[in-house]
Short mmCIF file of C-alpha atoms in Angstrom, two decimals:
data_model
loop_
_atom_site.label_atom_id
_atom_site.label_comp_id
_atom_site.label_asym_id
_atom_site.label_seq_id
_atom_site.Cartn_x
_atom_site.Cartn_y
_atom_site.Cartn_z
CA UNK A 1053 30.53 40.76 9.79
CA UNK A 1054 33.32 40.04 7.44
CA UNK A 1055 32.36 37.91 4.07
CA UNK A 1056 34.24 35.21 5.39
CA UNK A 1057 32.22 34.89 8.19
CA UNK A 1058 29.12 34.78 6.35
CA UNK A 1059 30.75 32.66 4.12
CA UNK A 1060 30.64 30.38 7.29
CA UNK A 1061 27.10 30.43 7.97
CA UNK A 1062 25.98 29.53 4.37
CA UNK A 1063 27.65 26.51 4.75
CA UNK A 1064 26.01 26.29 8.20
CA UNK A 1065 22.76 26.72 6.74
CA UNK A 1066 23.63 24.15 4.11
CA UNK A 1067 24.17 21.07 6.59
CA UNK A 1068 20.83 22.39 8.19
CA UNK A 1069 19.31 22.36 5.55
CA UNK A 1070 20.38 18.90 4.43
CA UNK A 1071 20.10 17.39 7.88
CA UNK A 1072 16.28 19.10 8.07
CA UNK A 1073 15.84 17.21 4.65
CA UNK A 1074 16.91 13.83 5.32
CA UNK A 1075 16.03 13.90 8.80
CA UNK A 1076 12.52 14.56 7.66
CA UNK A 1077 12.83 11.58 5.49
CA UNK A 1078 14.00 9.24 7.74
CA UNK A 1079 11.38 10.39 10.03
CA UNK A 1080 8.54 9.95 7.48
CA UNK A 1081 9.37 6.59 6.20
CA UNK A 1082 9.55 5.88 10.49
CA UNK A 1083 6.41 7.42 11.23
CA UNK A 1084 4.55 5.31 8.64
CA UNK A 1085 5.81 2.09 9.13
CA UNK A 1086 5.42 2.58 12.97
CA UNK A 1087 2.20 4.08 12.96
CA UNK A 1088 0.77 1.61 10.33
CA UNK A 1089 1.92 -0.98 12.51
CA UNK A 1090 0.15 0.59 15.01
CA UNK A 1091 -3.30 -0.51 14.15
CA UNK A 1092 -2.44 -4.33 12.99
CA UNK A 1093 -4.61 -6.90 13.78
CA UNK A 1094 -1.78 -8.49 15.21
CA UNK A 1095 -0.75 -8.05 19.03
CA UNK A 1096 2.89 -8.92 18.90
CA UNK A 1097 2.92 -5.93 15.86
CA UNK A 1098 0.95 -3.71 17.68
CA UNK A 1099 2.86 -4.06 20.94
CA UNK A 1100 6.62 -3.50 19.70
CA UNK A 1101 5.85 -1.18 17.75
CA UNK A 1102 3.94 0.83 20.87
CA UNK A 1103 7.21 -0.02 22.57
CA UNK A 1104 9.05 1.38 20.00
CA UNK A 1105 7.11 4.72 20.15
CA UNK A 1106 7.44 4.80 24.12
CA UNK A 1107 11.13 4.21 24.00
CA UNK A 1108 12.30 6.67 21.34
CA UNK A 1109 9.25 9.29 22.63
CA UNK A 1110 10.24 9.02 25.92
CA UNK A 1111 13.82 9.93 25.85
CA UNK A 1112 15.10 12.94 24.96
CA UNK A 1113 16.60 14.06 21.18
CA UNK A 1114 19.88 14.83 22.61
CA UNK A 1115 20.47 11.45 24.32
CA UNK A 1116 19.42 9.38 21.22
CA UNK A 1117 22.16 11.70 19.93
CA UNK A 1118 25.16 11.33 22.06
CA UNK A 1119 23.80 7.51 22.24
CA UNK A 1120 23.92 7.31 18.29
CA UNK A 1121 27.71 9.29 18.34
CA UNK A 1122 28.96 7.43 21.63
CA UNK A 1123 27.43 4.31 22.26
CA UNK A 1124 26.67 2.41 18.80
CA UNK A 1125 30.55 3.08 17.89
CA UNK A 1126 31.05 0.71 20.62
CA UNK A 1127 28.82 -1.31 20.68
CA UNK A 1128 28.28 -2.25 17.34
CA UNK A 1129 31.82 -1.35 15.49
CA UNK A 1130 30.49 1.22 13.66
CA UNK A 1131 30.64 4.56 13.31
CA UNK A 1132 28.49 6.62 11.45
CA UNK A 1133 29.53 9.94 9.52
CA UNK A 1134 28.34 12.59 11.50
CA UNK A 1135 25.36 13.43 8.99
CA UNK A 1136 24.09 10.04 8.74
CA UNK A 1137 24.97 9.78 13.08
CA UNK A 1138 22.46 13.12 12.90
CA UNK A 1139 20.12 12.31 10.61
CA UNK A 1140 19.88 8.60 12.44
CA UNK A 1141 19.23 9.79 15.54
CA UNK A 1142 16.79 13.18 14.38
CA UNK A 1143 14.63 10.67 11.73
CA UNK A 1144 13.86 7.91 14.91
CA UNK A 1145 13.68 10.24 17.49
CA UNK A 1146 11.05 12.23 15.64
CA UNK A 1147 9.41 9.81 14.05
CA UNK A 1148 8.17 8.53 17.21
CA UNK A 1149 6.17 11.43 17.20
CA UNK A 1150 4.83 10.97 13.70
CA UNK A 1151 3.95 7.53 14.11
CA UNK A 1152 1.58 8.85 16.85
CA UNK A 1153 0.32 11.48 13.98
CA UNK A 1154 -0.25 8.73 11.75
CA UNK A 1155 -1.73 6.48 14.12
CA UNK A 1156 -4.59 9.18 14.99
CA UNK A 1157 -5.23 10.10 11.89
CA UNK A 1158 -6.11 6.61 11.06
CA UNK A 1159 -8.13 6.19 13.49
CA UNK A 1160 -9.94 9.04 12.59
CA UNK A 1161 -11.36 7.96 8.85
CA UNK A 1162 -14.53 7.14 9.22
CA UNK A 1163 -15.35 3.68 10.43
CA UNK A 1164 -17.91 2.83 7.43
CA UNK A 1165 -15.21 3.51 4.93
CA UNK A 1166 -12.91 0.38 6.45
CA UNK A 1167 -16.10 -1.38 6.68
CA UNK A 1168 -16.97 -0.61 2.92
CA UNK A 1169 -13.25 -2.18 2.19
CA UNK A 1170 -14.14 -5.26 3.90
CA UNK A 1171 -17.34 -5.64 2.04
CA UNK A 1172 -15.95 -5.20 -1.15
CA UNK A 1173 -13.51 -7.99 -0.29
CA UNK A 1174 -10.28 -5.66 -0.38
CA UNK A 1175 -7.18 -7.49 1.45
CA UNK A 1176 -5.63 -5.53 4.46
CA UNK A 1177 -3.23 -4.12 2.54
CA UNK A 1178 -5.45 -2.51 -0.38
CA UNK A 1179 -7.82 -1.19 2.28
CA UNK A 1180 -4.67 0.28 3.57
CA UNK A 1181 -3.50 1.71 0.53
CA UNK A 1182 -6.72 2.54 -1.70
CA UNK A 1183 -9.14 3.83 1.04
CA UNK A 1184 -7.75 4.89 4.72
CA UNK A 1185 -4.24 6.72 3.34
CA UNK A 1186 -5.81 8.80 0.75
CA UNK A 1187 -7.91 9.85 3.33
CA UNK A 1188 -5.97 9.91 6.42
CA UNK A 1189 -2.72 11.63 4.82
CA UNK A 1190 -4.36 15.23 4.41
CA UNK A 1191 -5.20 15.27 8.18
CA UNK A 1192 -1.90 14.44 8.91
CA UNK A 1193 -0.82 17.40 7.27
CA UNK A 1194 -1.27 20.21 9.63
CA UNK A 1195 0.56 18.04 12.42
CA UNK A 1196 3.28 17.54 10.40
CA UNK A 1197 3.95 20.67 9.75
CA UNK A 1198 4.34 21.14 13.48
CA UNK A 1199 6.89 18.23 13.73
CA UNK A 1200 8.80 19.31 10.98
CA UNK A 1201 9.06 22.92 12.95
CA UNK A 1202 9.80 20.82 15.42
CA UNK A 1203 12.42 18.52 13.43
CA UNK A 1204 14.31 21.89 12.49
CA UNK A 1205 14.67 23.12 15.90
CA UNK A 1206 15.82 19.86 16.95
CA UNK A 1207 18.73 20.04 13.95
CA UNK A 1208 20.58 22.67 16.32
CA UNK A 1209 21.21 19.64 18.44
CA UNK A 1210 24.05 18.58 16.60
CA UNK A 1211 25.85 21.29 16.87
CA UNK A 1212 26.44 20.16 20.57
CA UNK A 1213 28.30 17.35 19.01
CA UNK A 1214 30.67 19.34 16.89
CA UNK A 1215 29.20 18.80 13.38
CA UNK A 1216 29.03 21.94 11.57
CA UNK A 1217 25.33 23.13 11.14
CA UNK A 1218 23.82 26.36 11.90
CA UNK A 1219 23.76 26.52 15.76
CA UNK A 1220 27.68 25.64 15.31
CA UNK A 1221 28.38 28.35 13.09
CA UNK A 1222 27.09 30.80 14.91
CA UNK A 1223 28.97 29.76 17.71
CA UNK A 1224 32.16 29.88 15.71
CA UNK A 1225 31.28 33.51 14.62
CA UNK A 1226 30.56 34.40 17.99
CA UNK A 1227 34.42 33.29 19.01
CA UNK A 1228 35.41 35.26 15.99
CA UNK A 1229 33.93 38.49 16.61
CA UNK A 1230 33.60 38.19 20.47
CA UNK A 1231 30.03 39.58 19.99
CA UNK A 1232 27.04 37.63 20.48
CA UNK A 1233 24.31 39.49 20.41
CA UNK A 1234 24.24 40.07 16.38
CA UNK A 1235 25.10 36.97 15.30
CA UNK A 1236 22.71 35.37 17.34
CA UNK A 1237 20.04 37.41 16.32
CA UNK A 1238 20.68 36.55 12.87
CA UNK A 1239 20.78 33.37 13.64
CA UNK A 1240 17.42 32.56 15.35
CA UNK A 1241 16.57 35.17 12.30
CA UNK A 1242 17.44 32.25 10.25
CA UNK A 1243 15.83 29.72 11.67
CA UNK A 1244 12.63 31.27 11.62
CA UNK A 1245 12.65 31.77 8.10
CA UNK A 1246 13.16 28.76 7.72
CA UNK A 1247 10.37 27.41 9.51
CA UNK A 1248 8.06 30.52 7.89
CA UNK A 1249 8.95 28.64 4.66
CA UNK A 1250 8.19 25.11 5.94
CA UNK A 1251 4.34 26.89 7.26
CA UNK A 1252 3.98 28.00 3.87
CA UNK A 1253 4.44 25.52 1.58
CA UNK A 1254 2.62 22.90 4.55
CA UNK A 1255 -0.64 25.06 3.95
CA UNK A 1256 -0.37 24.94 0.24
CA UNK A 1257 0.59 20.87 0.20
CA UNK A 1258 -2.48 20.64 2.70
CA UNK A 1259 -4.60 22.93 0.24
CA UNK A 1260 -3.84 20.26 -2.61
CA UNK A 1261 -4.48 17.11 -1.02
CA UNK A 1262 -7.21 18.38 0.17
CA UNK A 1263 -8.39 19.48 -2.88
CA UNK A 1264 -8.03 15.90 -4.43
CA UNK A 1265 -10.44 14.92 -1.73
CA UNK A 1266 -13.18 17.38 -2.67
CA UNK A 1267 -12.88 18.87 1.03
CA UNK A 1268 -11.94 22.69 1.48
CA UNK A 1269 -9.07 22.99 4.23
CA UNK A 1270 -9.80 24.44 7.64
CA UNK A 1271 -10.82 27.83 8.55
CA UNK A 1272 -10.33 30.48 5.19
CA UNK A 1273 -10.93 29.26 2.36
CA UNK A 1274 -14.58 27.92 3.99
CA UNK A 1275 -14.87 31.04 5.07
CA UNK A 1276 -14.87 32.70 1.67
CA UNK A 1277 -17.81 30.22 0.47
CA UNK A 1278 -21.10 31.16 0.22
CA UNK A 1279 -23.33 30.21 3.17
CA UNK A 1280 -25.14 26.79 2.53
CA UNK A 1281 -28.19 27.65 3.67
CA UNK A 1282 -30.27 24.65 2.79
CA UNK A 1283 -29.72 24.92 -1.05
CA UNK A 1284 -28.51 21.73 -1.83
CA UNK A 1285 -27.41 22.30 -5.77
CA UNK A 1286 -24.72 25.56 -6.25
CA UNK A 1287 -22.97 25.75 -3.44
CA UNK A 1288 -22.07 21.76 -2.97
CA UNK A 1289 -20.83 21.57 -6.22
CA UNK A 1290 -18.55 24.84 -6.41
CA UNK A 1291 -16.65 23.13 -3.10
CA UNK A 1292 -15.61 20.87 -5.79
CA UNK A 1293 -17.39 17.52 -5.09
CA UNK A 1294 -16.12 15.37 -8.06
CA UNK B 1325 29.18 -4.80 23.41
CA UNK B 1326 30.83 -5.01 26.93
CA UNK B 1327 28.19 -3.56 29.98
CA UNK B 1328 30.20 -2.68 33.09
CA UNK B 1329 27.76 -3.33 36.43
CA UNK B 1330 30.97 -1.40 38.29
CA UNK B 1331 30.59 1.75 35.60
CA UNK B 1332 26.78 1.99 37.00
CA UNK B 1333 27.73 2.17 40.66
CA UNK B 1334 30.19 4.67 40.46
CA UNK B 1335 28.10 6.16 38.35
CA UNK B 1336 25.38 6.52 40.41
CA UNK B 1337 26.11 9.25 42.99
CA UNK B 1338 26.43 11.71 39.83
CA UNK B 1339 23.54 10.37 38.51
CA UNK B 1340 21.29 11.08 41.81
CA UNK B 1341 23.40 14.93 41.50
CA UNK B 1342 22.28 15.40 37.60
CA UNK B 1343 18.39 14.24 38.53
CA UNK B 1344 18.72 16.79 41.11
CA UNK B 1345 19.47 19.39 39.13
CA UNK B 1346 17.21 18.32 36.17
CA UNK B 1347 14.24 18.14 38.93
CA UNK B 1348 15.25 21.37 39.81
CA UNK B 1349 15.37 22.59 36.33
CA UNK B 1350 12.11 21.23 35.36
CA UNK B 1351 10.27 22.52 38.62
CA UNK B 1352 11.60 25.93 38.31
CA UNK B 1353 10.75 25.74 34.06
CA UNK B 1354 7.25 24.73 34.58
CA UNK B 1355 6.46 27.50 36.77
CA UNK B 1356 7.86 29.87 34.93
CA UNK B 1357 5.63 28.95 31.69
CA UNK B 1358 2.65 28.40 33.50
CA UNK B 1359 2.91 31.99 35.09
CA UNK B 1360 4.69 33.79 31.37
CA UNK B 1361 1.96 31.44 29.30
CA UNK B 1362 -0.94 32.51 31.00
CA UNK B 1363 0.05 36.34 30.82
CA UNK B 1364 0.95 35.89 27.08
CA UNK B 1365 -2.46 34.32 26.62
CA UNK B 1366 -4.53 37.36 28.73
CA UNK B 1367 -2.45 39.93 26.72
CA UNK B 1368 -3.73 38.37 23.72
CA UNK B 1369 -6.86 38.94 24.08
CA UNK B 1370 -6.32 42.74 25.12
CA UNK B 1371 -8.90 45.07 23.00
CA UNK B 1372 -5.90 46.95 21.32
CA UNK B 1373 -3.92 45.08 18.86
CA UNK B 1374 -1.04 47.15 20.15
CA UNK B 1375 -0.87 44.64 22.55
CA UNK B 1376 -1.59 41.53 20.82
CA UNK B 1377 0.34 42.30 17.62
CA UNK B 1378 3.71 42.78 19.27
CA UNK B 1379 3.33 40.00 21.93
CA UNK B 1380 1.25 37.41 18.91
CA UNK B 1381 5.03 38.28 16.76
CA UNK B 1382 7.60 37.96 19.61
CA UNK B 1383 5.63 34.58 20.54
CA UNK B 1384 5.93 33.48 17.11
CA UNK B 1385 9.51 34.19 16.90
CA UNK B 1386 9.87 32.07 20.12
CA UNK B 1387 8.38 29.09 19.33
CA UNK B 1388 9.69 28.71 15.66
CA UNK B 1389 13.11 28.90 16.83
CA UNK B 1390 15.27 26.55 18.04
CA UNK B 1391 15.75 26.53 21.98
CA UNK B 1392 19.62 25.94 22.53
CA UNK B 1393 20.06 28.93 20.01
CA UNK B 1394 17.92 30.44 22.83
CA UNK B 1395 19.74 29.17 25.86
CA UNK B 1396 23.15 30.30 23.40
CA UNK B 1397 21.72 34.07 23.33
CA UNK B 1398 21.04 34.46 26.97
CA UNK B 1399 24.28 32.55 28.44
CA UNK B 1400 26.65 34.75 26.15
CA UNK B 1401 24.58 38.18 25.29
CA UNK B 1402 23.04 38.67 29.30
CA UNK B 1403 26.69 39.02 30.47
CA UNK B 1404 27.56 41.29 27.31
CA UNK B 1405 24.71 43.76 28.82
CA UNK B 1406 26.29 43.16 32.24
CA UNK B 1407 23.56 40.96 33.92
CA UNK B 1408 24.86 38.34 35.90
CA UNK B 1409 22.90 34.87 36.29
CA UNK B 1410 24.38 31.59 37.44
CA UNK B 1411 24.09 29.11 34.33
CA UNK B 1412 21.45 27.03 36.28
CA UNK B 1413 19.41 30.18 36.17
CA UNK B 1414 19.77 31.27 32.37
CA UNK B 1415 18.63 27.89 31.44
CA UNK B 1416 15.72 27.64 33.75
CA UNK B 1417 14.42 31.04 32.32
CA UNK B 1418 15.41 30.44 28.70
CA UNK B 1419 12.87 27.13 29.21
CA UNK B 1420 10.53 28.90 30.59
CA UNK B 1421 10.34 31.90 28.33
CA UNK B 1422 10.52 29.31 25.40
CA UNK B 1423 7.64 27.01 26.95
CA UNK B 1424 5.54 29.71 27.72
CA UNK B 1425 4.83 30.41 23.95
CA UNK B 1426 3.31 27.18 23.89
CA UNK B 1427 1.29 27.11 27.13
CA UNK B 1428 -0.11 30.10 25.68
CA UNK B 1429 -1.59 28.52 23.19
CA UNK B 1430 -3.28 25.79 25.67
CA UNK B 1431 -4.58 28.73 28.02
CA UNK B 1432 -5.84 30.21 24.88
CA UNK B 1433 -7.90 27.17 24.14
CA UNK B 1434 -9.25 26.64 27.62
CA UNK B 1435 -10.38 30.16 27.99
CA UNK B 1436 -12.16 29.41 24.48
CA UNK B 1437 -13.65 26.62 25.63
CA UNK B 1438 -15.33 28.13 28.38
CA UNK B 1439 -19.02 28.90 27.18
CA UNK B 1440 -19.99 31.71 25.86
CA UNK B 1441 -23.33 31.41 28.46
CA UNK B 1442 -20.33 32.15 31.54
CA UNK B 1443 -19.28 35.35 30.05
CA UNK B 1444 -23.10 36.66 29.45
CA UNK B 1445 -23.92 34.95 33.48
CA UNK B 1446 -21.09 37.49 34.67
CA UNK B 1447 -22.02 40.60 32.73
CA UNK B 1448 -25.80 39.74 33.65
CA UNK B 1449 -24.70 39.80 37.75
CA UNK B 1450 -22.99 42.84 36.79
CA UNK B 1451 -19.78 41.49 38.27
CA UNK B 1452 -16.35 43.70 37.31
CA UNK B 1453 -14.20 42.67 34.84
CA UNK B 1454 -11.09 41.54 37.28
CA UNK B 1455 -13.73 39.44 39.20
CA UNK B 1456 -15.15 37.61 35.99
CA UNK B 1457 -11.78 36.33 34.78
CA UNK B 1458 -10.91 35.38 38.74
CA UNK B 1459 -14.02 33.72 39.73
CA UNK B 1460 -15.80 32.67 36.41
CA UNK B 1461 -13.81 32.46 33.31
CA UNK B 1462 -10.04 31.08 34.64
CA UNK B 1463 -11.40 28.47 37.29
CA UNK B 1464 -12.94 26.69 34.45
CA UNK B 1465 -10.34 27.47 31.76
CA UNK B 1466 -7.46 26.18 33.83
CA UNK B 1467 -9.61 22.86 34.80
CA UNK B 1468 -9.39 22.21 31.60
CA UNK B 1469 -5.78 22.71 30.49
CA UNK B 1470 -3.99 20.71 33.21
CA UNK B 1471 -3.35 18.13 30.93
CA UNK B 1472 -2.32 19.38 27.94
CA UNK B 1473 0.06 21.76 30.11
CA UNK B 1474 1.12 18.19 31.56
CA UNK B 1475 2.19 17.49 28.41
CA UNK B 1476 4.33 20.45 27.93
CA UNK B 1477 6.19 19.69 31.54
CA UNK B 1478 6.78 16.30 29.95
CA UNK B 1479 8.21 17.93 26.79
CA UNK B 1480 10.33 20.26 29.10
CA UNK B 1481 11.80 17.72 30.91
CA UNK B 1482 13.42 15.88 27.65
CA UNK B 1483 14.76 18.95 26.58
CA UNK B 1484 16.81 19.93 30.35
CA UNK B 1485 19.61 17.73 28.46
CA UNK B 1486 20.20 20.55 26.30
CA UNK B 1487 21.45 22.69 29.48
CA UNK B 1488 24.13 20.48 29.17
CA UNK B 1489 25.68 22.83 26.24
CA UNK B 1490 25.43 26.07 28.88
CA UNK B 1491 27.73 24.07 31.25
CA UNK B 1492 24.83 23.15 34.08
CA UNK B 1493 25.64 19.84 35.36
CA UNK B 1494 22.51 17.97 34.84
CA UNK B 1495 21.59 14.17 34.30
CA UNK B 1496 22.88 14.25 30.80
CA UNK B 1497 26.24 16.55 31.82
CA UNK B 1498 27.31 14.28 34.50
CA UNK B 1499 27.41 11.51 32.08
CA UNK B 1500 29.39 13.50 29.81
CA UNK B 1501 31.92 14.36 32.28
CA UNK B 1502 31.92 10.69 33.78
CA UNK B 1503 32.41 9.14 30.35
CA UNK B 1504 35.01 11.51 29.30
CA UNK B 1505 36.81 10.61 32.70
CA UNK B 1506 36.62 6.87 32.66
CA UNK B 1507 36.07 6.64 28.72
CA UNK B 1508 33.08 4.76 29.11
CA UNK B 1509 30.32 5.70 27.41
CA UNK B 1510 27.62 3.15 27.12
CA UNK B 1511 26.60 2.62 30.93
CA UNK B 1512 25.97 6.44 31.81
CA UNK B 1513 24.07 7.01 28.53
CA UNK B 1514 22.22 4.25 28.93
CA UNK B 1515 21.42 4.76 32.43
CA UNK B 1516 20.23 8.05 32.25
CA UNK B 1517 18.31 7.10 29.19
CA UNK B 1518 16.37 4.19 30.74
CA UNK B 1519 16.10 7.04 33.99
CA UNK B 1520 14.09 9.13 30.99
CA UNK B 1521 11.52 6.87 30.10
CA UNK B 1522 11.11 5.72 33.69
CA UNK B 1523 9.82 9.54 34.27
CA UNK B 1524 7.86 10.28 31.15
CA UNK B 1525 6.25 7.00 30.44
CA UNK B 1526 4.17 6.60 34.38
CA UNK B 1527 4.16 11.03 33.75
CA UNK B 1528 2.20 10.41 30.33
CA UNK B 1529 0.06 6.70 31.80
CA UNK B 1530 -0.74 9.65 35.14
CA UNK B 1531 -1.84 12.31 32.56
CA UNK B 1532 -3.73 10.49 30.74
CA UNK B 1533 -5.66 9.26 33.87
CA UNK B 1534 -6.07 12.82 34.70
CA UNK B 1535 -7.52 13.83 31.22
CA UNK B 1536 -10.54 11.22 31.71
CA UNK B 1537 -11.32 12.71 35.28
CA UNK B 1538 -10.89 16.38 34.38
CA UNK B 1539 -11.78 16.65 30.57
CA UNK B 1540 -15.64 15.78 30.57
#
């Protein structure tokens, strides 16, 4: 390939990159709010936000994409930049499925530590914030590394409406050169990387958090411990049990 | 916001086409990564990493990239290397190539989860290797997966839009071409959104029936 035409998929890498980023914040600050919402005392709370989750989980990406490009134009007047269109549809779509993440992993702190919040006299919202996050946002970790794989595969979706990410690039390339097998090698190429890179720095976010906790993450680094056989003294306090 | 009741009717017989063809897709998908995940997952666990190495990378590969890049490579590089598939076709085996990674993984788990006491029954009635995994080990195993693998058909069905972009004419293409015909956008979209959730929502309520009978 000619310079130019790699000069070409940089930049497609670049709106990837930058629709992977906001998307993932968008998606985030969704996934919270919904999945928070998801265990309020409160029915009507509860309930649209459920609906919300069914509605945006149970359509595809791609529609809440060509809805987001097509439909809110008209319907609303507006029309959105294509990032912002992308990112829009990408940061609900997804975080659908992160508000399910963050619902679970709710769920899952242990029941006596929401109790201990209520007997200290804690409001709702400090319970919420001192005691279940802290402890619920490091399991949360390994699934969202998944949906954030899963965010970055689902960037390539906007190609389909013209906007000039990776996917689109390639396919520009491939017109150039009338070639397809290199370029597309080197573009799937690409997008693994990528998503090697998002693994990576996942496990070592997930390492730290957990770390903060006093709790070793799963499988390796337990591994490498020495075997608690009963003593109670040396080995509890090298896992870091502040 | 203007809704057009008339847009929806004529609308409708190119709906019924595109649900067709995305019934077809999915169908045709699911089998494939049933069949592909379950002989990913048995290679796997073949005693030479020979084996798993190259199939544990090329798996990798799969599922960490995206799958219209996929469906891209196959609609415009199989014709390159002279094979010939209809468009229908490509996309039904890109899905089910890409899906497979991730049935894998669910086999994996449900041949796992099948207790260690099984394999050391088998080997104690002296029973040959083919007829452990057929009559022991993947009976129980596959008992157990049915719903996750649900899950995966459910995932596979919201991403047949994308065959869309290799020019098959499902649910999601016919309301391209019918909006770019009549220039209206917001009834087909809509329609075959709503026609989404009225599939996956009862799919996932059915599954997770299933889960409570099967999953004990």
């Amino acid at each position: 390939m000619t310079p130019g035409l790699w000069e070409l998929v940089l930049k497609g890498i670049w709106v990837t990159l930058q629709l992977l980023f906001l998307g993932s914040l968008v998606a985030g600050a969704v996934s919270f709010v919904v999945g928070v919402a998801r265990t309020s005392r409160r029915w009507i709370v509860r309930f649209l936000a459920g609906l919300y989750t069914e509605v945006f989980r149970g359509t595809s990406a791609l529609i809440m994409i060509f809805w987001v490009y097509f439909v809110l134009p008209l319907a609303f007047g507006w029309q959105l930049v294509p990032l912002w269109a992308g990112t829009l549809a990408l940061g609900l779509t997804y975080g659908a499925y992160g508000s399910e993440i963050v619902r679970g992993a709710l769920n899952a702190v242990d029941p006596a530590q929401r109790e201990g919040g209520i007997a200290l006299s804690f409001t709702p919202w400090q319970r919420m914030r001192l005691i279940l996050l802290p402890q619920a946002v490091p399991e949360m970790i390994p699934s969202f590394c998944n949906l954030l794989v899963e965010l970055l595969k689902g960037t390539a979706l906007v190609s389909i409406m013209g906007m000039g990410d990776l996917a689109f690039s390639g396919n520009l390339v491939r017109l150039a050169l009338q070639e397809s097998a290199e370029i597309y090698a080197y573009i799937l190429l690409i997008y693994f990387v990528i998503a090697f890179v998002i693994t990576r720095l996942m496990r070592v976010l997930e390492r730290r958090l957990k770390a903060g906790l006093g709790r070793a993450p799963e499988g390796r680094v337990l591994a490498r411990e020495p075997r608690r056989a009963g003593a109670s003294g040396v080995g509890a306090a090298s896992g870091g049990a502040s | 916001m203007t809704w057009d009741w008339s847009a929806v009717g004529d609308f409708m017989p190119l709906f019924l086409d595109g649900l067709l063809v995305t019934l077809k897709a999915l169908a045709l998908g699911s089998l494939i990564s049933f069949a592909l995940g379950l002989v990913w997952a048995l290679l796997m666990r073949a005693p030479t990493r020979w084996v798993r190495w190259p199939v544990g990378a090329v798996t990798e590969f799969v599922r960490n990239t995206p799958l219209l890049v996929q469906l891209f490579f196959l609609f415009y590089v199989l014709p390159e290397w002279n094979i010939t598939f209809s468009a229908l076709t490509t996309g039904v085996v890109a899905i089910g190539l890409h899906y497979s990674t991730y049935t894998m993984q669910v086999y994996r788990a449900g041949i796992e989860g099948v207790p260690a006491g099984q394999w050391e029954a088998a080997t104690a009635l002296n029973l040959p290797l083919r007829r452990t995994w057929t009559a022991v080990i993947l009976p129980q195993a596959i008992r157990r997966v049915v719903p996750a693998l649900g899950n995966y058909v459910i995932s596979m069905l919201k991403d047949t839009p994308m065959l869309m972009a290799i020019t098959v004419l499902e649910m999601l293409g016919e309301a391209r071409l019918y909006s770019q015909e009549h220039f209206q956008f917001t009834e087909p979209l809509t329609v075959i959104g709503v026609a989404f959730i009225l599939i996956s929502y009862p799919a996932s309520l059915l599954l997770r029936a299933l889960e409570r009978r099967l999953v004990r």
